[in-house]
CSV table of C-alpha atoms in Angstrom, one decimal:
chain,number,residue,atom,x,y,z
A,1,UNK,CA,-9.1,27.2,15.7
A,2,UNK,CA,-9.8,26.3,12.1
A,3,UNK,CA,-7.4,29.0,10.7
A,4,UNK,CA,-4.6,27.9,13.1
A,5,UNK,CA,-4.5,24.4,11.7
A,6,UNK,CA,-3.4,25.3,8.2
A,7,UNK,CA,-0.1,24.4,6.4
A,8,UNK,CA,1.3,27.6,7.8
A,9,UNK,CA,1.4,25.9,11.1
A,10,UNK,CA,4.4,23.8,9.8
A,11,UNK,CA,6.6,26.6,8.5
A,12,UNK,CA,10.2,26.1,9.2
A,13,UNK,CA,12.9,23.5,8.6
A,14,UNK,CA,13.4,20.0,9.6
A,15,UNK,CA,11.2,16.9,9.7
A,16,UNK,CA,7.5,17.5,9.3
A,17,UNK,CA,6.6,16.0,12.7
A,18,UNK,CA,9.2,18.3,14.4
A,19,UNK,CA,7.8,21.4,12.6
A,20,UNK,CA,4.3,20.4,13.7
A,21,UNK,CA,5.5,20.1,17.4
A,22,UNK,CA,7.1,23.5,17.2
A,23,UNK,CA,4.1,25.1,15.5
A,24,UNK,CA,1.7,23.9,18.2
A,25,UNK,CA,4.0,25.0,21.0
A,26,UNK,CA,4.3,28.4,19.4
A,27,UNK,CA,0.5,28.6,19.1
A,28,UNK,CA,0.1,27.8,22.7
A,29,UNK,CA,2.6,30.5,23.7
A,30,UNK,CA,0.8,33.1,21.6
A,31,UNK,CA,-2.5,32.2,23.2
A,32,UNK,CA,-4.0,30.8,20.0
A,33,UNK,CA,-4.5,27.4,21.6
A,34,UNK,CA,-5.8,28.0,25.2
A,35,UNK,CA,-5.7,25.5,28.0
A,36,UNK,CA,-8.3,22.8,27.5
A,37,UNK,CA,-8.7,23.3,23.7
A,38,UNK,CA,-9.3,20.1,21.9
A,39,UNK,CA,-7.0,19.3,19.1
A,40,UNK,CA,-8.3,17.8,15.8
A,41,UNK,CA,-8.3,14.0,15.5
A,42,UNK,CA,-5.1,12.6,14.0
A,43,UNK,CA,-6.6,11.8,10.6
A,44,UNK,CA,-8.5,15.1,10.3
A,45,UNK,CA,-5.4,17.1,11.0
A,46,UNK,CA,-3.3,15.0,8.6
A,47,UNK,CA,-5.8,15.7,5.9
A,48,UNK,CA,-5.7,19.5,6.6
A,49,UNK,CA,-1.9,19.6,6.6
A,50,UNK,CA,-1.4,17.2,3.7
A,51,UNK,CA,0.8,14.9,5.8
A,52,UNK,CA,0.5,11.3,6.9
A,53,UNK,CA,-1.5,10.3,10.0
A,54,UNK,CA,1.7,8.9,11.4
A,55,UNK,CA,3.3,12.4,11.2
A,56,UNK,CA,0.5,13.8,13.3
A,57,UNK,CA,0.4,10.9,15.7
A,58,UNK,CA,4.2,11.2,16.3
A,59,UNK,CA,3.9,14.9,17.0
A,60,UNK,CA,1.0,14.4,19.4
A,61,UNK,CA,3.0,11.7,21.2
A,62,UNK,CA,6.0,13.9,21.6
A,63,UNK,CA,3.8,16.8,22.9
A,64,UNK,CA,2.2,14.5,25.4
A,65,UNK,CA,5.6,13.2,26.6
A,66,UNK,CA,6.7,16.8,27.2
A,67,UNK,CA,3.4,17.7,29.0
A,68,UNK,CA,2.0,20.1,26.4
A,69,UNK,CA,-1.1,18.0,25.7
A,70,UNK,CA,-3.1,15.4,27.5
A,71,UNK,CA,-4.9,12.4,25.9
A,72,UNK,CA,-8.2,11.3,27.3
A,73,UNK,CA,-9.5,7.9,26.3
A,74,UNK,CA,-12.6,8.1,24.2
A,75,UNK,CA,-12.6,11.9,24.2
A,76,UNK,CA,-9.5,13.1,22.3
A,77,UNK,CA,-6.3,15.2,22.9
A,78,UNK,CA,-6.4,18.5,24.8
A,79,UNK,CA,-4.1,21.4,25.2
A,80,UNK,CA,-2.3,21.7,28.6
A,81,UNK,CA,-0.9,25.3,28.4
A,82,UNK,CA,1.5,24.9,31.2
A,83,UNK,CA,3.4,21.6,30.9
A,84,UNK,CA,3.0,19.4,34.0
A,85,UNK,CA,6.7,18.7,33.7
A,86,UNK,CA,8.2,21.6,31.7
A,87,UNK,CA,10.7,20.6,29.1
A,88,UNK,CA,14.2,22.0,29.2
A,89,UNK,CA,13.4,24.2,26.2
A,90,UNK,CA,10.2,25.3,24.4
A,91,UNK,CA,11.1,23.3,21.4
A,92,UNK,CA,11.8,19.6,20.7
A,93,UNK,CA,15.2,18.6,21.9
A,94,UNK,CA,17.8,17.8,19.3
A,95,UNK,CA,18.5,14.1,18.6
A,96,UNK,CA,22.2,14.8,19.1
A,97,UNK,CA,21.8,15.9,22.7
A,98,UNK,CA,23.5,13.7,25.2
A,99,UNK,CA,20.4,13.2,27.3
A,100,UNK,CA,18.4,10.0,26.7
A,101,UNK,CA,15.2,11.8,25.7
A,102,UNK,CA,12.2,10.1,24.2
A,103,UNK,CA,13.1,11.2,20.7
A,104,UNK,CA,16.7,10.1,20.9
A,105,UNK,CA,15.6,6.7,22.1
A,106,UNK,CA,12.9,6.1,19.6
A,107,UNK,CA,13.5,8.2,16.5
A,108,UNK,CA,15.0,5.4,14.5
A,109,UNK,CA,12.2,3.1,15.3
A,110,UNK,CA,9.7,5.4,13.6
A,111,UNK,CA,9.2,5.3,9.8
A,112,UNK,CA,10.2,8.3,7.8
A,113,UNK,CA,8.3,7.2,4.6
A,114,UNK,CA,7.8,9.6,1.7
A,115,UNK,CA,4.5,11.5,1.9
A,116,UNK,CA,2.6,9.4,-0.6
A,117,UNK,CA,-0.9,8.1,-0.9
A,118,UNK,CA,0.1,4.6,0.2
A,119,UNK,CA,-2.1,1.8,-1.2
A,120,UNK,CA,0.7,-0.7,-1.6
A,121,UNK,CA,-0.2,-2.8,1.5
A,122,UNK,CA,-3.1,-2.5,4.0
A,123,UNK,CA,-2.9,0.0,6.8
A,124,UNK,CA,-5.2,-0.2,9.8
A,125,UNK,CA,-7.0,2.7,11.4
A,126,UNK,CA,-6.9,3.2,15.1
A,127,UNK,CA,-10.4,2.2,16.2
A,128,UNK,CA,-9.5,1.7,19.8
A,129,UNK,CA,-7.0,-1.0,19.6
A,130,UNK,CA,-4.1,1.3,20.3
A,131,UNK,CA,-5.4,2.0,23.8
A,132,UNK,CA,-6.0,-1.7,24.3
A,133,UNK,CA,-2.4,-2.5,23.2
A,134,UNK,CA,-0.9,0.2,25.5
A,135,UNK,CA,-2.8,-1.1,28.5
A,136,UNK,CA,-1.7,-4.7,27.6
A,137,UNK,CA,1.9,-3.5,27.5
A,138,UNK,CA,1.6,-1.9,30.9
A,139,UNK,CA,0.1,-5.1,32.3
A,140,UNK,CA,3.0,-7.1,31.0
A,141,UNK,CA,5.3,-5.1,33.2
A,142,UNK,CA,3.7,-6.8,36.2
A,143,UNK,CA,4.9,-10.3,35.1
A,144,UNK,CA,6.5,-12.3,37.9
A,145,UNK,CA,10.3,-12.0,38.1
A,146,UNK,CA,10.8,-15.6,37.1
A,147,UNK,CA,9.1,-15.1,33.8
A,148,UNK,CA,11.3,-12.2,33.0
A,149,UNK,CA,14.5,-14.2,33.7
A,150,UNK,CA,13.7,-17.5,31.9
A,151,UNK,CA,13.4,-18.7,28.4
A,152,UNK,CA,9.7,-19.2,27.3
A,153,UNK,CA,8.4,-22.7,27.2
A,154,UNK,CA,5.3,-24.3,25.9
A,155,UNK,CA,3.5,-25.5,29.0
A,156,UNK,CA,3.8,-22.1,30.7
A,157,UNK,CA,1.8,-20.4,28.0
A,158,UNK,CA,-1.2,-22.7,28.1
A,159,UNK,CA,-3.3,-19.8,29.3
A,160,UNK,CA,-2.5,-17.9,26.0
A,161,UNK,CA,-3.6,-20.9,23.9
A,162,UNK,CA,-6.8,-21.1,25.8
A,163,UNK,CA,-7.4,-17.5,25.1
A,164,UNK,CA,-6.7,-18.0,21.4
A,165,UNK,CA,-9.1,-20.9,21.3
A,166,UNK,CA,-11.8,-18.8,23.0
A,167,UNK,CA,-11.2,-16.0,20.5
A,168,UNK,CA,-12.0,-18.2,17.5
A,169,UNK,CA,-15.7,-18.1,16.8
A,170,UNK,CA,-17.7,-21.1,18.1
A,171,UNK,CA,-18.6,-22.4,14.6
A,172,UNK,CA,-14.9,-22.3,13.5
A,173,UNK,CA,-13.3,-24.2,16.3
A,174,UNK,CA,-14.8,-27.7,15.8
A,175,UNK,CA,-12.5,-30.7,15.8
A,176,UNK,CA,-9.5,-29.2,17.7
A,177,UNK,CA,-8.5,-28.0,21.1
A,178,UNK,CA,-5.9,-25.7,22.6
A,179,UNK,CA,-3.2,-28.3,22.5
A,180,UNK,CA,-3.4,-28.2,18.6
A,181,UNK,CA,-2.5,-24.5,18.6
A,182,UNK,CA,1.1,-23.2,18.3
A,183,UNK,CA,1.6,-19.5,18.8
A,184,UNK,CA,4.0,-17.8,16.4
A,185,UNK,CA,5.5,-14.4,15.7
A,186,UNK,CA,3.0,-13.4,13.0
A,187,UNK,CA,1.5,-15.1,10.0
A,188,UNK,CA,4.7,-15.2,7.9
A,189,UNK,CA,6.5,-16.9,10.8
A,190,UNK,CA,3.7,-19.4,11.0
A,191,UNK,CA,4.1,-20.1,7.2
A,192,UNK,CA,7.9,-20.5,7.5
A,193,UNK,CA,7.6,-22.9,10.5
A,194,UNK,CA,4.9,-25.0,8.9
A,195,UNK,CA,7.0,-25.3,5.7
A,196,UNK,CA,10.0,-26.4,7.7
A,197,UNK,CA,8.0,-29.3,9.1
A,198,UNK,CA,6.3,-30.4,5.9
A,199,UNK,CA,9.1,-30.0,3.5
A,200,UNK,CA,11.2,-32.3,5.7
A,201,UNK,CA,8.6,-35.1,5.4
A,202,UNK,CA,8.9,-36.0,1.6
A,203,UNK,CA,8.6,-34.2,-1.7
A,204,UNK,CA,9.9,-30.6,-1.7
A,205,UNK,CA,7.2,-29.5,-4.2
A,206,UNK,CA,4.5,-27.2,-3.0
A,207,UNK,CA,1.3,-26.7,-4.9
A,208,UNK,CA,-0.2,-23.2,-4.9
A,209,UNK,CA,-3.0,-21.3,-6.7
A,210,UNK,CA,-1.8,-19.7,-10.0
A,211,UNK,CA,-1.7,-16.3,-8.3
A,212,UNK,CA,0.0,-16.6,-4.9
A,213,UNK,CA,1.2,-14.7,-1.9
A,214,UNK,CA,4.9,-13.8,-2.5
A,215,UNK,CA,5.8,-14.5,1.1
A,216,UNK,CA,4.9,-18.1,0.7
A,217,UNK,CA,7.0,-18.5,-2.4
A,218,UNK,CA,10.0,-16.9,-0.8
A,219,UNK,CA,9.7,-19.1,2.2
A,220,UNK,CA,9.5,-22.3,0.1
A,221,UNK,CA,12.5,-21.2,-2.0
A,222,UNK,CA,14.5,-20.3,1.0
A,223,UNK,CA,14.0,-23.8,2.3
A,224,UNK,CA,15.1,-25.3,-1.0
A,225,UNK,CA,11.6,-26.3,-2.1
A,226,UNK,CA,9.8,-25.7,-5.4
A,227,UNK,CA,6.5,-23.9,-6.0
A,228,UNK,CA,4.1,-25.4,-8.6
A,229,UNK,CA,1.0,-23.5,-9.7
A,230,UNK,CA,-2.5,-24.9,-10.1
A,231,UNK,CA,-5.1,-23.2,-12.3
A,232,UNK,CA,-8.2,-21.8,-10.7
A,233,UNK,CA,-11.6,-20.4,-11.7
A,234,UNK,CA,-14.1,-18.2,-9.9
A,235,UNK,CA,-15.0,-21.0,-7.5
A,236,UNK,CA,-11.4,-21.7,-6.4
A,237,UNK,CA,-8.6,-24.1,-7.5
A,238,UNK,CA,-9.7,-26.6,-10.2
A,239,UNK,CA,-9.9,-30.1,-8.7
A,240,UNK,CA,-8.9,-31.9,-11.9
A,241,UNK,CA,-5.9,-29.7,-12.3
A,242,UNK,CA,-5.0,-30.3,-8.6
A,243,UNK,CA,-5.2,-34.0,-9.1
A,244,UNK,CA,-3.0,-33.9,-12.3
A,245,UNK,CA,-0.4,-31.7,-10.6
A,246,UNK,CA,-0.3,-33.8,-7.5
A,247,UNK,CA,0.2,-37.0,-9.5
A,248,UNK,CA,2.9,-35.5,-11.8
A,249,UNK,CA,4.9,-33.8,-9.1
A,250,UNK,CA,4.3,-36.0,-6.0
A,251,UNK,CA,3.8,-32.7,-4.1
A,252,UNK,CA,3.5,-33.1,-0.3
A,253,UNK,CA,1.2,-30.1,0.3
A,254,UNK,CA,-1.1,-27.6,-1.2
A,255,UNK,CA,-1.0,-24.0,0.1
A,256,UNK,CA,-4.3,-22.1,-0.3
A,257,UNK,CA,-6.2,-19.0,0.7
A,258,UNK,CA,-9.9,-20.1,0.3
A,259,UNK,CA,-11.5,-17.3,2.4
A,260,UNK,CA,-9.6,-14.3,1.0
A,261,UNK,CA,-7.4,-15.2,-1.9
A,262,UNK,CA,-4.4,-12.9,-2.2
A,263,UNK,CA,-4.5,-11.0,-4.6
A,264,UNK,CA,-7.8,-11.8,-6.4
A,265,UNK,CA,-10.2,-11.8,-3.4
A,266,UNK,CA,-11.8,-15.0,-4.7
A,267,UNK,CA,-13.6,-17.2,-2.2
A,268,UNK,CA,-13.5,-21.0,-2.6
A,269,UNK,CA,-17.0,-22.3,-2.5
A,270,UNK,CA,-18.1,-25.0,0.0
A,271,UNK,CA,-18.7,-27.4,-2.9
A,272,UNK,CA,-15.2,-26.8,-4.3
A,273,UNK,CA,-13.6,-27.3,-0.9
A,274,UNK,CA,-15.3,-30.7,-0.7
A,275,UNK,CA,-13.8,-31.6,-4.1
A,276,UNK,CA,-10.3,-30.4,-3.0
A,277,UNK,CA,-10.6,-32.6,0.1
A,278,UNK,CA,-11.3,-35.7,-2.0
A,279,UNK,CA,-8.2,-35.0,-4.1
A,280,UNK,CA,-6.1,-34.5,-1.0
A,281,UNK,CA,-7.3,-37.8,0.5
A,282,UNK,CA,-6.6,-39.6,-2.7
A,283,UNK,CA,-3.0,-38.5,-2.9
A,284,UNK,CA,-2.3,-38.0,0.9
A,285,UNK,CA,-1.0,-34.5,0.6
A,286,UNK,CA,-1.5,-31.9,3.3
A,287,UNK,CA,-3.6,-28.7,2.9
A,288,UNK,CA,-2.2,-25.5,4.5
A,289,UNK,CA,-4.9,-22.8,4.7
A,290,UNK,CA,-3.7,-19.2,5.1
A,291,UNK,CA,-6.5,-17.2,6.7
A,292,UNK,CA,-4.6,-14.0,7.6
A,293,UNK,CA,-6.7,-11.4,5.6
A,294,UNK,CA,-10.3,-12.2,6.5
A,295,UNK,CA,-12.0,-9.6,8.7
A,296,UNK,CA,-15.5,-11.2,8.9
A,297,UNK,CA,-17.1,-14.6,9.4
A,298,UNK,CA,-16.0,-17.6,7.4
A,299,UNK,CA,-17.9,-18.4,4.2
A,300,UNK,CA,-17.6,-22.2,4.5
A,301,UNK,CA,-15.9,-24.7,6.8
A,302,UNK,CA,-12.1,-24.6,7.0
A,303,UNK,CA,-10.0,-27.4,5.6
A,304,UNK,CA,-9.0,-28.1,9.2
A,305,UNK,CA,-12.6,-28.9,9.9
A,306,UNK,CA,-13.2,-30.9,6.6
A,307,UNK,CA,-9.9,-32.9,6.7
A,308,UNK,CA,-8.5,-32.6,10.3
A,309,UNK,CA,-5.9,-35.3,9.9
A,310,UNK,CA,-4.2,-33.6,6.9
A,311,UNK,CA,-4.9,-29.9,7.2
A,312,UNK,CA,-3.2,-26.9,8.8
A,313,UNK,CA,-4.9,-23.6,9.6
A,314,UNK,CA,-2.8,-20.4,9.8
A,315,UNK,CA,-3.9,-16.9,10.9
A,316,UNK,CA,-2.6,-13.8,12.5
A,317,UNK,CA,-3.9,-10.5,14.0
A,318,UNK,CA,-2.0,-8.2,11.7
A,319,UNK,CA,-5.1,-7.3,9.6
A,320,UNK,CA,-7.6,-7.4,12.5
A,321,UNK,CA,-5.8,-5.7,15.4
A,322,UNK,CA,-2.3,-4.5,14.5
A,323,UNK,CA,0.7,-5.8,12.6
A,324,UNK,CA,3.0,-4.4,15.3
A,325,UNK,CA,2.0,-7.2,17.6
A,326,UNK,CA,3.6,-9.8,15.3
A,327,UNK,CA,1.2,-12.3,16.7
A,328,UNK,CA,-0.1,-15.4,14.7
A,329,UNK,CA,-0.9,-19.0,15.3
A,330,UNK,CA,-1.1,-22.4,13.6
A,331,UNK,CA,-3.8,-25.0,14.2
A,332,UNK,CA,-2.0,-28.3,13.3
A,333,UNK,CA,-3.4,-31.8,12.7
A,334,UNK,CA,-3.5,-33.3,16.2
A,335,UNK,CA,-0.6,-35.7,15.5
A,336,UNK,CA,1.6,-32.9,14.2
A,337,UNK,CA,1.6,-30.3,17.0
A,338,UNK,CA,4.6,-31.9,18.7
A,339,UNK,CA,6.6,-31.8,15.5
A,340,UNK,CA,5.8,-28.1,15.0
A,341,UNK,CA,6.7,-27.3,18.6
A,342,UNK,CA,10.1,-28.9,18.2
A,343,UNK,CA,10.7,-26.7,15.1
A,344,UNK,CA,9.7,-23.7,17.2
A,345,UNK,CA,12.2,-24.7,19.9
A,346,UNK,CA,15.0,-25.0,17.4
A,347,UNK,CA,14.2,-21.6,15.9
A,348,UNK,CA,13.6,-19.4,18.9
A,349,UNK,CA,12.2,-21.4,21.9
A,350,UNK,CA,8.7,-19.8,21.6
A,351,UNK,CA,7.0,-16.4,21.8
A,352,UNK,CA,8.7,-14.3,24.6
A,353,UNK,CA,6.9,-14.2,27.9
A,354,UNK,CA,6.2,-10.4,27.8
A,355,UNK,CA,4.8,-10.8,24.2
A,356,UNK,CA,2.7,-13.7,25.3
A,357,UNK,CA,1.3,-11.6,28.2
A,358,UNK,CA,0.6,-8.7,25.9
A,359,UNK,CA,-1.3,-10.9,23.4
A,360,UNK,CA,-3.3,-12.5,26.2
A,361,UNK,CA,-4.3,-9.1,27.6
A,362,UNK,CA,-5.3,-7.9,24.2
A,363,UNK,CA,-7.4,-11.0,23.4
A,364,UNK,CA,-9.2,-11.0,26.7
A,365,UNK,CA,-9.8,-7.2,26.8
A,366,UNK,CA,-13.6,-6.6,26.8
A,367,UNK,CA,-13.2,-3.6,24.4
A,368,UNK,CA,-11.7,-5.8,21.7
A,369,UNK,CA,-14.9,-7.2,20.1
A,370,UNK,CA,-16.1,-3.7,19.4
A,371,UNK,CA,-12.8,-2.5,18.1
A,372,UNK,CA,-12.6,-5.5,15.7
A,373,UNK,CA,-16.2,-4.8,14.5
A,374,UNK,CA,-15.3,-1.1,14.0
A,375,UNK,CA,-12.3,-2.3,12.0
A,376,UNK,CA,-14.5,-4.3,9.8
A,377,UNK,CA,-17.0,-1.4,9.4
A,378,UNK,CA,-14.2,0.9,8.4
A,379,UNK,CA,-12.9,-1.6,5.8
A,380,UNK,CA,-16.4,-2.0,4.4
A,381,UNK,CA,-16.8,1.7,4.0
A,382,UNK,CA,-13.5,2.0,2.0
A,383,UNK,CA,-14.3,-1.0,-0.1
A,384,UNK,CA,-17.8,0.2,-1.0
A,385,UNK,CA,-16.3,3.6,-2.0
A,386,UNK,CA,-13.7,1.8,-4.2
A,387,UNK,CA,-16.5,-0.2,-5.9
A,388,UNK,CA,-18.5,2.9,-6.5
A,389,UNK,CA,-15.5,4.8,-7.9
A,390,UNK,CA,-13.9,1.9,-10.0
A,391,UNK,CA,-16.8,-0.5,-10.5
A,392,UNK,CA,-16.9,0.1,-14.2
A,393,UNK,CA,-13.6,-1.7,-14.4
A,394,UNK,CA,-13.0,-5.4,-13.7
A,395,UNK,CA,-12.6,-5.7,-10.0
A,396,UNK,CA,-12.2,-8.6,-7.6
A,397,UNK,CA,-13.3,-7.5,-4.1
A,398,UNK,CA,-14.9,-8.5,-0.8
A,399,UNK,CA,-16.3,-6.4,2.0
A,400,UNK,CA,-14.1,-8.2,4.5
A,401,UNK,CA,-10.8,-8.1,2.7
A,402,UNK,CA,-8.6,-5.0,3.0
A,403,UNK,CA,-7.6,-4.9,-0.7
A,404,UNK,CA,-9.1,-5.3,-4.2
A,405,UNK,CA,-7.8,-6.6,-7.5
A,406,UNK,CA,-8.0,-4.4,-10.5
A,407,UNK,CA,-7.6,-5.8,-14.0
A,408,UNK,CA,-6.1,-3.1,-16.2
A,409,UNK,CA,-8.1,-2.0,-19.3
A,410,UNK,CA,-6.6,-2.4,-22.7
A,411,UNK,CA,-3.9,0.1,-23.4
A,412,UNK,CA,-2.1,-0.3,-20.1
A,413,UNK,CA,0.9,-2.4,-19.0
A,414,UNK,CA,1.3,-3.0,-15.3
A,415,UNK,CA,4.8,-1.4,-15.0
A,416,UNK,CA,3.7,1.7,-16.9
A,417,UNK,CA,0.5,2.1,-14.9
A,418,UNK,CA,2.3,1.7,-11.5
A,419,UNK,CA,5.0,4.3,-12.6
A,420,UNK,CA,2.3,6.8,-13.7
A,421,UNK,CA,0.4,6.3,-10.5
A,422,UNK,CA,3.6,6.9,-8.5
A,423,UNK,CA,4.2,10.2,-10.3
A,424,UNK,CA,0.9,11.3,-8.8
A,425,UNK,CA,2.1,10.1,-5.4
A,426,UNK,CA,0.0,6.9,-5.4
A,427,UNK,CA,1.6,3.6,-4.6
A,428,UNK,CA,-0.2,0.4,-5.7
A,429,UNK,CA,1.2,-3.2,-5.9
A,430,UNK,CA,1.9,-4.6,-9.4
A,431,UNK,CA,0.3,-8.0,-10.3
A,432,UNK,CA,3.8,-9.2,-11.2
A,433,UNK,CA,4.5,-9.6,-7.5
A,434,UNK,CA,2.0,-12.5,-7.3
A,435,UNK,CA,3.1,-14.4,-10.4
A,436,UNK,CA,5.4,-17.4,-10.3
A,437,UNK,CA,8.9,-16.9,-11.7
A,438,UNK,CA,8.2,-18.9,-14.8
A,439,UNK,CA,4.5,-18.0,-15.1
A,440,UNK,CA,2.7,-15.2,-17.0
A,441,UNK,CA,2.4,-11.8,-15.5
A,442,UNK,CA,-1.2,-10.7,-14.9
A,443,UNK,CA,-2.2,-7.4,-16.3
A,444,UNK,CA,-3.6,-6.3,-12.9
A,445,UNK,CA,-2.7,-4.4,-9.7
A,446,UNK,CA,-3.6,-5.0,-6.1
A,447,UNK,CA,-4.9,-1.8,-4.4
A,448,UNK,CA,-5.0,-1.9,-0.6
A,449,UNK,CA,-7.2,-0.1,1.8
A,450,UNK,CA,-5.4,2.6,3.8
A,451,UNK,CA,-7.6,2.8,6.8
A,452,UNK,CA,-5.5,5.7,8.1
A,453,UNK,CA,-6.7,7.8,5.2
A,454,UNK,CA,-9.9,9.7,5.6
A,455,UNK,CA,-12.7,8.5,3.2
A,456,UNK,CA,-12.7,11.8,1.4
A,457,UNK,CA,-9.0,11.6,0.7
A,458,UNK,CA,-9.4,7.9,-0.4
A,459,UNK,CA,-12.2,9.0,-2.8
A,460,UNK,CA,-9.9,11.7,-4.4
A,461,UNK,CA,-7.1,9.2,-4.7
A,462,UNK,CA,-9.4,6.6,-6.4
A,463,UNK,CA,-10.7,9.4,-8.7
A,464,UNK,CA,-7.1,10.0,-9.8
A,465,UNK,CA,-6.6,6.3,-10.6
A,466,UNK,CA,-9.9,6.3,-12.5
A,467,UNK,CA,-8.8,9.2,-14.6
A,468,UNK,CA,-5.5,7.5,-15.2
A,469,UNK,CA,-7.3,4.3,-16.3
A,470,UNK,CA,-9.5,6.3,-18.7
A,471,UNK,CA,-6.7,8.1,-20.3
A,472,UNK,CA,-3.7,5.9,-21.1
A,473,UNK,CA,-0.8,7.7,-22.7
A,474,UNK,CA,-0.4,6.7,-26.3
A,475,UNK,CA,3.3,6.0,-25.8
A,476,UNK,CA,2.3,3.4,-23.2
A,477,UNK,CA,-0.4,1.7,-25.1
A,478,UNK,CA,-0.1,-2.0,-25.7
């Protein structure tokens, strides 16, 4: 079977996934892939064929839809030589056919990204959560008719908030209950909604760490607010600077990422958090903690635990389960949950009933804890490899964060480095993306973990970056 799964399998014309489908069907017809033969795992075959895992997954899905293969949970994908429901032709139907085939219904929903080594943003491996999500979607089809014919409303989804509360580790859910939780359509939606509430209450100035998540800045600007940076050191934001900026701007809130700062990976120490709380109490501003990137246990109490009357906690499942769920939540100060719910009602009435059911089924699935631990283990393996390969350069990293921060050595400019990396098919994120509009641009890049990339491929990509860092082109030198 090893010789069959070579790049020759994809000879022909058209999209890569379609060529792979045709190649496997031809191999079945020629007897090279007998009934019951196990196909390689998605990531292994993607590596052999030099395509993305998404290309292989898409081909396997189409083959399964047409009965050429069968997927067995926990075992893999196997050849079924005679399709259980034979397709109308031995090749993939054309998207232009009049019939409403799987491909014609879903082709435009699937990404056709360039075949690059994508390290621009984190990508999650499938460690079992795909089967969990599929089962949850099936369960949502059994919702009562009434829930499929009405707008969603807050009280009807109390079961979901209870499940979310139970999902939060015991030592992290002190000081609040399910009524303080508002479910959102992802972390970015949670940020936008929280900003809508808080920016309507007073000053439109928002304090952030000197390097900050672009999505927050854009949300504040879209709402007519202003972002003001506060210097930080290795322990987190500087309390004296925070005090000074709060006094000079009258800012109503401070947005922070103390568990996994994006992009530097810095973790705010417990002692520094206590100092930040003192400053917040002095000036009366709110603290909004974004905790969307952390994969492991918390390093210190959240601001919601330390200052419950003035702190908001935001998280999502995009980095721990799947970004496709678009599931997030906000834990508000108890007196503010009603205000946030009113903003939700004005925006979209709440998370849809089918989506709420899917999230509930996922969170209560007994397989989920193992999948999340496997996700964490996969990320740790990729980060340890990155530290081994690039550790001689200045890195900011954490085992439980799916990216790391690389300060470029002398002789490189960010734009030049990113351009050179892209000529090698490697996409990383420039540090400029995390700088404020009027602030200095950091000479650094954020490199994300692509969990869909086999470790050996990840090693080779990092070796390419290391070689690039060691050999700056003279014309690009600073």
